[in-house]
Coordinates of C-alpha atoms and ligand atoms in Angstrom, one line a residue:
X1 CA 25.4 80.3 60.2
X2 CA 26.8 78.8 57.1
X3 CA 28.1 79.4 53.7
X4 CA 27.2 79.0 50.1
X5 CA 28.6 77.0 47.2
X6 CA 27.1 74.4 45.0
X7 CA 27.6 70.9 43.3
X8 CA 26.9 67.6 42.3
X9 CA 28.4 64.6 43.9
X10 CA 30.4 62.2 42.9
X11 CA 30.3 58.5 43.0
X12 CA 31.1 57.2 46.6
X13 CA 34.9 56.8 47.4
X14 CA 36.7 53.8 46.5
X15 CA 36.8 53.0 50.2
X16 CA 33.4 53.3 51.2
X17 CA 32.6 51.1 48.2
X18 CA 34.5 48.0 49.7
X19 CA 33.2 48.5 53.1
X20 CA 29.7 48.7 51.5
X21 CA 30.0 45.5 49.2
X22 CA 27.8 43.4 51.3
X23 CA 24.7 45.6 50.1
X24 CA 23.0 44.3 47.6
X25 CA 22.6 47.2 44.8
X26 CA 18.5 47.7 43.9
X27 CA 19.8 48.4 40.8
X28 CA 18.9 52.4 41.1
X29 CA 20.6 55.0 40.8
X30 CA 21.0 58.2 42.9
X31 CA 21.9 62.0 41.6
X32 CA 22.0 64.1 44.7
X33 CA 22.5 68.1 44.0
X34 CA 23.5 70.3 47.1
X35 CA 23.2 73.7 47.3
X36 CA 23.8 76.3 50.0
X37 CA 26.1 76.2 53.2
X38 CA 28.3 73.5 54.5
X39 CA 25.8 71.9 56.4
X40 CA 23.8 70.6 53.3
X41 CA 26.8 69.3 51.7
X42 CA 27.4 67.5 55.2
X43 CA 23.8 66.6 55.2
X44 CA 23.8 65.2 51.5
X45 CA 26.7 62.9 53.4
X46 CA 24.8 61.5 55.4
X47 CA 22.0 61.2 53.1
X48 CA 23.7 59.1 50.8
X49 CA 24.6 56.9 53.5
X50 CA 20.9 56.5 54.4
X51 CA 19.8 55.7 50.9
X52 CA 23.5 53.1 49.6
X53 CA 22.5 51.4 52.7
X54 CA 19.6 49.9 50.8
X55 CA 21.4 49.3 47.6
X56 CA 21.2 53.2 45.5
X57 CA 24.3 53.5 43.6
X58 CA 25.4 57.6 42.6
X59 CA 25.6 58.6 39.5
X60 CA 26.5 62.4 38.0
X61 CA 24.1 62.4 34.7
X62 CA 20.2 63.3 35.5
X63 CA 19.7 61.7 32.4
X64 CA 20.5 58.3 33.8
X65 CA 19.0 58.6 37.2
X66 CA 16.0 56.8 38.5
X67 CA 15.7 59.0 41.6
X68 CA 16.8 62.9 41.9
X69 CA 16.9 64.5 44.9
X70 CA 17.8 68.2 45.4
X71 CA 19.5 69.5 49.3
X72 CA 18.1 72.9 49.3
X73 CA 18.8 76.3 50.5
X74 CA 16.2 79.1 51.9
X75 CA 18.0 81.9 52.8
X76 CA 17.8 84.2 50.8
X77 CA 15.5 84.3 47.4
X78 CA 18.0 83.9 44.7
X79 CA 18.9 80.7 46.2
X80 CA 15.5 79.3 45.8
X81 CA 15.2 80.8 42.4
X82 CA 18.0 79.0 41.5
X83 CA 16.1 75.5 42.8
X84 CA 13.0 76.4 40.8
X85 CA 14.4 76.3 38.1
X86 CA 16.4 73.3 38.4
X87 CA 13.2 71.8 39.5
X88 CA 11.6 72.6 36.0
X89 CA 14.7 70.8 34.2
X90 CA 13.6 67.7 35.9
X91 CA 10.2 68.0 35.2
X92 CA 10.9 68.4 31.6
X93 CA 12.9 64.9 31.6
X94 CA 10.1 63.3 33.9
X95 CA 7.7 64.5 30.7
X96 CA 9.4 61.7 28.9
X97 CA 10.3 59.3 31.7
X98 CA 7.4 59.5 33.9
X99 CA 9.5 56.5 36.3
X100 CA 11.8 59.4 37.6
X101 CA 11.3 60.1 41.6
X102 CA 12.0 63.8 41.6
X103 CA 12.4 65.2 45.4
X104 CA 13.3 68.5 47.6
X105 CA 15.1 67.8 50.6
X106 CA 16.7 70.5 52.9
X107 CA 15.5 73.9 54.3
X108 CA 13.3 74.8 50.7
X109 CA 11.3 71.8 51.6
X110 CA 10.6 72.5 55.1
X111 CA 9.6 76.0 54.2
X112 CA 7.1 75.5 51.4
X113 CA 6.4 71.9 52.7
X114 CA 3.0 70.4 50.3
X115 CA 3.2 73.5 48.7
X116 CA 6.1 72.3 45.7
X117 CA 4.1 68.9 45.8
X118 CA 0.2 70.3 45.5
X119 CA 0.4 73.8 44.2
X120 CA 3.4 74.1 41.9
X121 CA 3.5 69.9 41.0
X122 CA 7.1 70.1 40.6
X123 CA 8.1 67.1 43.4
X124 CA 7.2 63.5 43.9
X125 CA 8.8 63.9 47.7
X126 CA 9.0 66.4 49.9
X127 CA 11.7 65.8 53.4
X128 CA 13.0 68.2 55.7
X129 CA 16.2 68.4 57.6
X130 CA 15.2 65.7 60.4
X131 CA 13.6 63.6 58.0
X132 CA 16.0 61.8 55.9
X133 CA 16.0 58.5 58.0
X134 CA 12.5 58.0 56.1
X135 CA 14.0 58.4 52.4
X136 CA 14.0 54.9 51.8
X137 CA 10.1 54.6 53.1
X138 CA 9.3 57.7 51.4
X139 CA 10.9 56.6 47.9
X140 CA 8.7 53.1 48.3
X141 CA 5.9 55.1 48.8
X142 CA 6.5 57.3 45.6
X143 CA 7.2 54.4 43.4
X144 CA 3.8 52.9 45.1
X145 CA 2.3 55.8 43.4
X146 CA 1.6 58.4 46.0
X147 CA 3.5 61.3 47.2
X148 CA 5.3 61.4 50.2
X149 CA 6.1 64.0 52.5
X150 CA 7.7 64.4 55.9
X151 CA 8.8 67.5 57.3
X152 CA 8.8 66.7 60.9
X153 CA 11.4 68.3 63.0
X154 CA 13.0 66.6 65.7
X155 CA 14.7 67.5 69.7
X156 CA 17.2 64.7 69.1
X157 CA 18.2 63.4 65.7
X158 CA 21.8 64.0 65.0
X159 CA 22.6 61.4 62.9
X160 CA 25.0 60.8 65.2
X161 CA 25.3 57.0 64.5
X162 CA 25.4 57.0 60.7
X163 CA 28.6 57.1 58.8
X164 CA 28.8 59.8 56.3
X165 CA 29.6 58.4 53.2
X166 CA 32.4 61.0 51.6
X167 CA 31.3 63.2 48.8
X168 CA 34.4 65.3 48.4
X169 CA 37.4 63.2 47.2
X170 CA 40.1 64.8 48.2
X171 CA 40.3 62.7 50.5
X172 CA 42.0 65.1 52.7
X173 CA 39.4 67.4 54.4
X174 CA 36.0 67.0 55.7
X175 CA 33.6 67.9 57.8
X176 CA 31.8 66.9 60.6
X177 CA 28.4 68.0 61.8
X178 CA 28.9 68.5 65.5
X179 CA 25.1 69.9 66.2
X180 CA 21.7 71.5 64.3
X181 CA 19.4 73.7 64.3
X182 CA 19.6 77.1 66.0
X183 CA 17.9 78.9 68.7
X184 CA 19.3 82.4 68.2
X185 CA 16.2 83.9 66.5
X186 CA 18.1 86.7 64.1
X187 CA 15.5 88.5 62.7
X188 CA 16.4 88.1 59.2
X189 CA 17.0 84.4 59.1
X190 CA 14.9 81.5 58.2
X191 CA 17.2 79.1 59.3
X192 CA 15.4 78.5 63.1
X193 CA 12.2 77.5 60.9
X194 CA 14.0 75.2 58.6
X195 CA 16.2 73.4 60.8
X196 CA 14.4 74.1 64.0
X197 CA 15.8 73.5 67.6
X198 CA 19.6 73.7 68.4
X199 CA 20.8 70.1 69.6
X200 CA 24.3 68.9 70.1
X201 CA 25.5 65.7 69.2
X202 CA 27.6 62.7 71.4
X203 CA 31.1 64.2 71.6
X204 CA 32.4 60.8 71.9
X205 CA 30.7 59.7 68.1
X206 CA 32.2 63.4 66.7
X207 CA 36.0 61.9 68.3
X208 CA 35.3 58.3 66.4
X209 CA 34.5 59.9 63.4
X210 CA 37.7 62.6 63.4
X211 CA 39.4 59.2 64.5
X212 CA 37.9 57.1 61.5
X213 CA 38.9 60.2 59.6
X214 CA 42.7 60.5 60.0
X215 CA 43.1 56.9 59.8
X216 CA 41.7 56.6 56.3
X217 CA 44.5 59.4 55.4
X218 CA 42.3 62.7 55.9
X219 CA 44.6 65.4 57.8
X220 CA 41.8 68.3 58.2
X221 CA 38.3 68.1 60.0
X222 CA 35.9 71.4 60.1
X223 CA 33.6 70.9 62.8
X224 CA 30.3 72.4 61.5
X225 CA 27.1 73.9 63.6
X226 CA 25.5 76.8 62.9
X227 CA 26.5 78.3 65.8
X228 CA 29.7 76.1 67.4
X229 CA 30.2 78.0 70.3
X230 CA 27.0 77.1 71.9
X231 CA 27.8 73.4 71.6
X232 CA 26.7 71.7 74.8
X233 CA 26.7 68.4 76.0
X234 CA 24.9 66.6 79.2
X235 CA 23.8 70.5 79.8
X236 CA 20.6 72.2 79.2
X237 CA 20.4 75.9 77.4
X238 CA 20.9 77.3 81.0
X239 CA 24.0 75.3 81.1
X240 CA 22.1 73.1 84.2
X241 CA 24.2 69.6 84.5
X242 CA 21.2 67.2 83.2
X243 CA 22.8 63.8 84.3
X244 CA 25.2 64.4 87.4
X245 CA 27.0 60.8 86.6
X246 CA 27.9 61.9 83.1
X247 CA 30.8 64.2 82.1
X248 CA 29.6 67.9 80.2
X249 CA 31.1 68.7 77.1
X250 CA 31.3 72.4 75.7
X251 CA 32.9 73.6 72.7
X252 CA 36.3 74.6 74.0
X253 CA 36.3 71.2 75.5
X254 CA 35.3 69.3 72.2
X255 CA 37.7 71.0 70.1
X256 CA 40.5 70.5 72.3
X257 CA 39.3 66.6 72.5
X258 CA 39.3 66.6 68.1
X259 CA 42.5 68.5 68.2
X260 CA 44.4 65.7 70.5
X261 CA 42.9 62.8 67.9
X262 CA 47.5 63.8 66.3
X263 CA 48.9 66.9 65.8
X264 CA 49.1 66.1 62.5
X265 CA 45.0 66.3 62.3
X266 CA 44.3 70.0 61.4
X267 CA 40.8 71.0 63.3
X268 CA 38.9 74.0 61.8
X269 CA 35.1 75.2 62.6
X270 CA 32.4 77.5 61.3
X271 CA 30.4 79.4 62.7
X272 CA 31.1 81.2 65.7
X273 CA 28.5 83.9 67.4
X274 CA 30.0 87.2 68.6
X275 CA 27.7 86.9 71.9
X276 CA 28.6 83.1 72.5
X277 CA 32.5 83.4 71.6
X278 CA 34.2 82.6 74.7
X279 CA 38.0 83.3 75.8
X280 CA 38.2 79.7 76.1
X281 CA 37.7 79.2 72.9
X282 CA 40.4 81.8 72.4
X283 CA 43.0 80.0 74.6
X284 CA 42.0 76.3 73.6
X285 CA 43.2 77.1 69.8
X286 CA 46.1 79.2 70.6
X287 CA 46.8 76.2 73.1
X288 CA 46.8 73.6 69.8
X289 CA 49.1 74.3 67.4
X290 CA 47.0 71.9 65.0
X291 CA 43.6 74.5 65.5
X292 CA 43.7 76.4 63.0
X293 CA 44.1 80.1 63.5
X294 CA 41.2 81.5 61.7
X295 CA 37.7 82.8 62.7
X296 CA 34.6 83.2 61.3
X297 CA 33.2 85.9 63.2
X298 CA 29.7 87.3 61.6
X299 CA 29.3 90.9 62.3
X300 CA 25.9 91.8 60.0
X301 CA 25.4 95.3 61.0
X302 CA 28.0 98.2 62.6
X303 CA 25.2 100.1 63.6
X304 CA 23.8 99.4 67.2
X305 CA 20.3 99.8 66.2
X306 CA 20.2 97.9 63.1
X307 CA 22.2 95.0 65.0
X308 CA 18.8 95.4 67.9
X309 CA 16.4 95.3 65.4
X310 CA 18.3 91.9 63.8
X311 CA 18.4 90.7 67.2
X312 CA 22.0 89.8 67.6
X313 CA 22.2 90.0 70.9
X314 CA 25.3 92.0 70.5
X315 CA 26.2 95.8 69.7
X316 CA 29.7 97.0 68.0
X317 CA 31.3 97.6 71.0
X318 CA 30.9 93.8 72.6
X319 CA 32.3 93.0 69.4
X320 CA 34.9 95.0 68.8
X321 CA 35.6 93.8 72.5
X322 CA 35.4 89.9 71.3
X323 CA 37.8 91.3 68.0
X324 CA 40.7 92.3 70.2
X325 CA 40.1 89.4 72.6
X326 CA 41.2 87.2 69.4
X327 CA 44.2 90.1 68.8
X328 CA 45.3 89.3 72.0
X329 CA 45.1 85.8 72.7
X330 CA 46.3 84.8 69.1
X331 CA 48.1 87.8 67.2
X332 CA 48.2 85.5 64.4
X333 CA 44.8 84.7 63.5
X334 CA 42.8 85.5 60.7
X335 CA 39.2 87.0 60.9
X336 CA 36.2 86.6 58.4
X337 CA 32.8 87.8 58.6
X338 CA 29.1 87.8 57.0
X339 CA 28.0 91.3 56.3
X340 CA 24.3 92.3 55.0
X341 CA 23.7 95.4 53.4
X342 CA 20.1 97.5 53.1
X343 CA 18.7 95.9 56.7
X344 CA 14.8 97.2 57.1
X345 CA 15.3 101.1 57.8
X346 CA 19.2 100.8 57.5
X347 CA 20.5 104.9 57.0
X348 CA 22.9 106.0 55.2
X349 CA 24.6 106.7 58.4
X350 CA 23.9 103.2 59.7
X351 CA 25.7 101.9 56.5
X352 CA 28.4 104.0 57.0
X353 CA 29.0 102.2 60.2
X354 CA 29.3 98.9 58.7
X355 CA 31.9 100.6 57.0
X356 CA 33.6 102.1 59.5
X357 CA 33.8 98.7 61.6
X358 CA 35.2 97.3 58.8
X359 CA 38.4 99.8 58.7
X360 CA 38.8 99.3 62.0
X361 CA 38.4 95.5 62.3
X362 CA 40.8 95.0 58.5
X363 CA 38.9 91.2 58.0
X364 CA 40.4 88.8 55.8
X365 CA 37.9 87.6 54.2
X366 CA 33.9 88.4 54.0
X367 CA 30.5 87.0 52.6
X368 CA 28.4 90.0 51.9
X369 CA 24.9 90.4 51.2
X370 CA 22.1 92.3 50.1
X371 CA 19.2 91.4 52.7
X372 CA 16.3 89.2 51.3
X373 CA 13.1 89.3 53.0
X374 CA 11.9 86.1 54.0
X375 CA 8.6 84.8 55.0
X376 CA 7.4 84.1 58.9
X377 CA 10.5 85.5 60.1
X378 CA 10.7 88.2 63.0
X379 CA 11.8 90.9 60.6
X380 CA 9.0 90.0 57.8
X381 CA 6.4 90.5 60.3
X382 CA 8.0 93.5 62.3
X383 CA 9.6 95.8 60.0
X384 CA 9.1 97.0 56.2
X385 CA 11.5 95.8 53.3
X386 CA 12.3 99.4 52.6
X387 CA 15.5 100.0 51.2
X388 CA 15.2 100.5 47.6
X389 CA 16.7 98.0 45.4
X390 CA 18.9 100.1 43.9
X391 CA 20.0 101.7 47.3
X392 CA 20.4 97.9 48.6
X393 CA 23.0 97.3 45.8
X394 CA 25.0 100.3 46.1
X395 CA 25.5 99.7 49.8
X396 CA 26.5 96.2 48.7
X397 CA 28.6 97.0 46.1
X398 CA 30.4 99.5 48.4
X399 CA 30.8 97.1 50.9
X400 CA 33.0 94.6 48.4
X401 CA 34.8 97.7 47.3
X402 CA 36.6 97.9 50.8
X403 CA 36.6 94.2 52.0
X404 CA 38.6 93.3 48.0
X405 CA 40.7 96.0 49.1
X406 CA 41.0 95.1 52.7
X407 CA 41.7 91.4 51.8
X408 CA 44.3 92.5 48.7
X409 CA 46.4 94.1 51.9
X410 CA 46.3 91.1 53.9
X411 CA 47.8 88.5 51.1
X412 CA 50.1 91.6 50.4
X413 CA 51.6 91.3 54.0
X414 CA 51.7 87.6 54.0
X415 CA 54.5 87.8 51.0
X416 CA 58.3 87.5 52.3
X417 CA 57.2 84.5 55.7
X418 CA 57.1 80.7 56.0
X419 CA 53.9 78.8 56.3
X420 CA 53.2 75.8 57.5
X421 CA 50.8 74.5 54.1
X422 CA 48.8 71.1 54.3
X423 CA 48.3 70.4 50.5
X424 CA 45.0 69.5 49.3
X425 CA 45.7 69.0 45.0
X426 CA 47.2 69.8 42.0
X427 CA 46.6 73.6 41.1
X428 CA 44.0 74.2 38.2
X429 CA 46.6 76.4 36.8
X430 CA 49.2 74.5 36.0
X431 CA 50.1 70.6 36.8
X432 CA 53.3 70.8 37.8
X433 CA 52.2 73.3 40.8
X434 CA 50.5 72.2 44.1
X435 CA 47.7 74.1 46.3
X436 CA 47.0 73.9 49.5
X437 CA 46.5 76.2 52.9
X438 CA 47.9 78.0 55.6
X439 CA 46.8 77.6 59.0
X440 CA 44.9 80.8 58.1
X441 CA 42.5 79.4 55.2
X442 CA 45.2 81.0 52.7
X443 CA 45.3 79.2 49.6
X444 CA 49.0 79.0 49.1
X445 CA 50.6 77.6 45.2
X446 CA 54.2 76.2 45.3
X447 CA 56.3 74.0 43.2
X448 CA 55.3 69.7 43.1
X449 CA 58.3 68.5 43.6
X450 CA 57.8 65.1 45.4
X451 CA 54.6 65.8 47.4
X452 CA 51.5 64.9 47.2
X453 CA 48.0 65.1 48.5
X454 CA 47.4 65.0 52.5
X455 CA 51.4 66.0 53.1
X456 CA 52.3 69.0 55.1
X457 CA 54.9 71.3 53.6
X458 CA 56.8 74.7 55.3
X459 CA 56.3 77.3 52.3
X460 CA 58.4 80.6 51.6
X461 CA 55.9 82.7 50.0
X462 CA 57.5 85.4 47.4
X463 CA 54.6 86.6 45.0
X464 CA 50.9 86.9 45.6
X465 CA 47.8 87.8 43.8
X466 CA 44.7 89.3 45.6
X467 CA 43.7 86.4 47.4
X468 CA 46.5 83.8 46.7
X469 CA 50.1 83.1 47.3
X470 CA 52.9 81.7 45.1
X471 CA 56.1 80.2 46.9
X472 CA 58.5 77.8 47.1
X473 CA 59.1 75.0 49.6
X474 CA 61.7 75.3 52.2
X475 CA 61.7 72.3 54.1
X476 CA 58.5 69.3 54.6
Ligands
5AD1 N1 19.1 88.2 53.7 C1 20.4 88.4 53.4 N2 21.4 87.7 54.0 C2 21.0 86.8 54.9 N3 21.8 86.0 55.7 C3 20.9 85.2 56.5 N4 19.7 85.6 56.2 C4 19.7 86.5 55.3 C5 18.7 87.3 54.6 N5 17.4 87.1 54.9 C6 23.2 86.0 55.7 C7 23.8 86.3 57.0 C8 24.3 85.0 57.5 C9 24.8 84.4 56.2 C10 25.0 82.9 56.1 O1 23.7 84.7 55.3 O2 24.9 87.2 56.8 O3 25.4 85.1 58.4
SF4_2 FE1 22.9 82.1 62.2 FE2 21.3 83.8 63.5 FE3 20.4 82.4 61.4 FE4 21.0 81.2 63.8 S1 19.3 82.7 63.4 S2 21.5 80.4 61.7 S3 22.7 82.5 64.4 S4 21.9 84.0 61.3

């Protein structure tokens, strides 16, 4: 499973632009918001691509687009809140230009499908996850006068053949989407109804692209799925061979094919599933030097019974297993996690597990949550919503209490060593200072002097603040 952030794109790379001169523009132009987790942004990507194939240009300004499409999150309320009312900003402009194509795409649109378009009037278009193939059909349609929705999911479609057309300019990381949907069921989560089944995509197209990639200057990939380590290709769920003439792929096997694109191509990935993590995973990255040493390992629940009735597939002792398989195999890498807090019929005892693992397993880093209900799921139709608000949010806040303190320790203890930093831009603080990070996701702020963008740089770190350090280069 994913994370969260939010923005607006940008106007395609300079690059992309040249290779896309032969398209004739139509003369429209594009705004594409994404919200949610990293496989929207990666998503939007591809989306983009779909739609400057026949001539859309990007813009930032609502005010001057002709078509506005939102990438949408379902996954917990407040993220669809947050969509509503973006949605009712663009109604107000379409009040006084009635032209503007105003559409939902991503996991909000497969949930409430027709009901944004018939109900609430608030869309023009309505596409889901598997769909976007059918923008440029589905945008005729709307400026033929109807509305248009597909929400179809699909066994197959990766995107596998369409080049993502870069949204982030750094120009230095990026991801790739490696597979989609998921099959895991989690009680909580909409995300198997709104992406539907888990596929994996053609390892040889996710080589090209981290190929395509370094040559064009990027120096870090982050292969995405929602869950990585069941990655699987030529084999069925079972892990039956489907075509004996073909070679299988798993994810061990993938990264290890990404990671030997140059040593000098950093590979990370996100997310990993406690019950799927194998050892060789483990002892594919700590054979790479260029894998970065840093997991993403969501934990949810300490509590046995509350990690049952979430339907994990896991309890706090296979984890804590899994946790010092990573200790052992690679004593350097870092550990994040994904906690939620007030689970139907979580105790205070329960809770006080989740606390207790996280003493014991000292993460990083974690995204923390108080849980949102959400319709058709398992635990919607199984178990009552019945931790008090209030309750919810003092679990919650509890549970940031120890992780800032937990992750203030860790920077703490990476003051006084060398790290091997791949710098990504000028710091916002001050322009004479890069940023960049360690192999560990560390952001890590050092002196300019003659580098730049995309270069790799050995920093002594000699001051930190609670998530950040501050040193100075020793050699590049
Ligand atoms: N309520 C709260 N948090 C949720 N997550 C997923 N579904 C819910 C929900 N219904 C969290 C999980 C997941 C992360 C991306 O979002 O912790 O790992
Ligand atoms: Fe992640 Fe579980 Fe949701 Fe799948 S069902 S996306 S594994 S939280």
């Amino acid at each position: 499973m994913l994370h969260e952030g939010n923005k607006t794109i940008d106007e395609a790379r300079q690059g992309e632009a040249v290779m896309r001169e032969a398209i004739r523009p139509n003369g429209k132009k594009l705004l594409l918001e994404s919200y949610g987790c990293q496989m929207n942004f990666s998503d939007s990507e591809i989306v983009v691509s779909i739609l400057s194939d026949v001539g859309f240009n990007t813009t930032r300004e609502a005010e001057d687009a002709d078509v506005v499409l939102m990438n949408t999150c379902a996954i917990r309320d407040n993220a669809e809140q947050r969509v509503r009312n973006r949605l009712n900003y663009f109604r107000s402009l379409k009040k006084k230009r009635p032209h503007l194509v105003v559409g939902i795409l991503g996991c909000m649109a497969e949930r409430l499908r027709e009901q944004l378009l018939e109900e609430e009037k608030l869309v023009d278009l309505v596409v889901g996850p598997d769909a976007y193939r059918d923008l440029p059909n589905l945008i005729e349609q709307v400026h033929g006068g109807q509305k248009a929705v597909n929400v179809l999911l699909s066994r197959e479609e990766t995107y596998a053949d369409i080049a993502p057309v870069r949204l982030d300019d750094n120009g230095v990381t990026a991801f790739i989407s490696i597979m989609r949907g998921c099959d895991n069921m989690c009680s909580f989560c909409v995300v198997p109804f709104t992406r539907g089944r888990e596929r994996s995509r053609d390892p040889e197209s996710i080589v090209l692209e981290a190929q395509e990639l370094f040559n064009q200057g990027y120096r870090e990939v982050t292969l995405l799925g929602q869950n990585v380590d069941s990655y699987k290709w030529n084999m069925t769920s079972k892990g039956e061979i489907k075509d004996e003439s073909r070679p299988t792929v798993n994810f061990a096997q993938l990264m290890e094919k990404v990671a030997a694109v140059s040593p000098e191509l950093r590979v990370r990935f996100s997310t990993s599933h406690p019950k799927d993590m194998t050892d060789d995973v483990l002892h594919a990255m700590s054979r790479h030097e260029n894998i970065c040493k840093y997991i993403h390992l969501p934990i949810q629940s300490g509590n046995n019974e509350v990690l049952k009735n979430m339907n994990r597939g896991y309890t706090r002792e296979w984890y804590l297993e899994r946790i010092a398989a990573i200790r052992r195999i690679m004593p350097d890498c870092a550990i994040s996690t994904d906690i939620i807090a007030g689970f139907c019929g979580e105790t205070e005892a329960q809770h006080a597990d989740t606390l207790s693992i996280m003493e014991e397993v000292q993460y990083d880093m974690a995204y923390m949550f108080k849980y949102s209900e959400r319709p058709r799921t398992l635990a919607e139709r199984k178990f009552e919503d019945d931790v008090p608000e209030e309750v919810k949010g003092r679990r919650l806040q509890e549970i940031i209490d120890l992780q800032m303190e937990c992750s203030r320790r860790r920077t703490e203890r990476m003051v006084g060593h060398d790290y091997r930093v791949l710098v990504e831009g000028t710091s916002k603080k001050s322009a004479e200072m890069l940023y960049g990070r360690n192999s560990q996701n560390v952001v890590v702020v050092f002196p300019k002097g003659n580098l730049k963008p995309g270069d790799y740089a050995v920093v002594h770190t000699s001051e930190c603040t609670a998530t950040t350090l501050i040193g100075t280069v020793v050699s590049q």
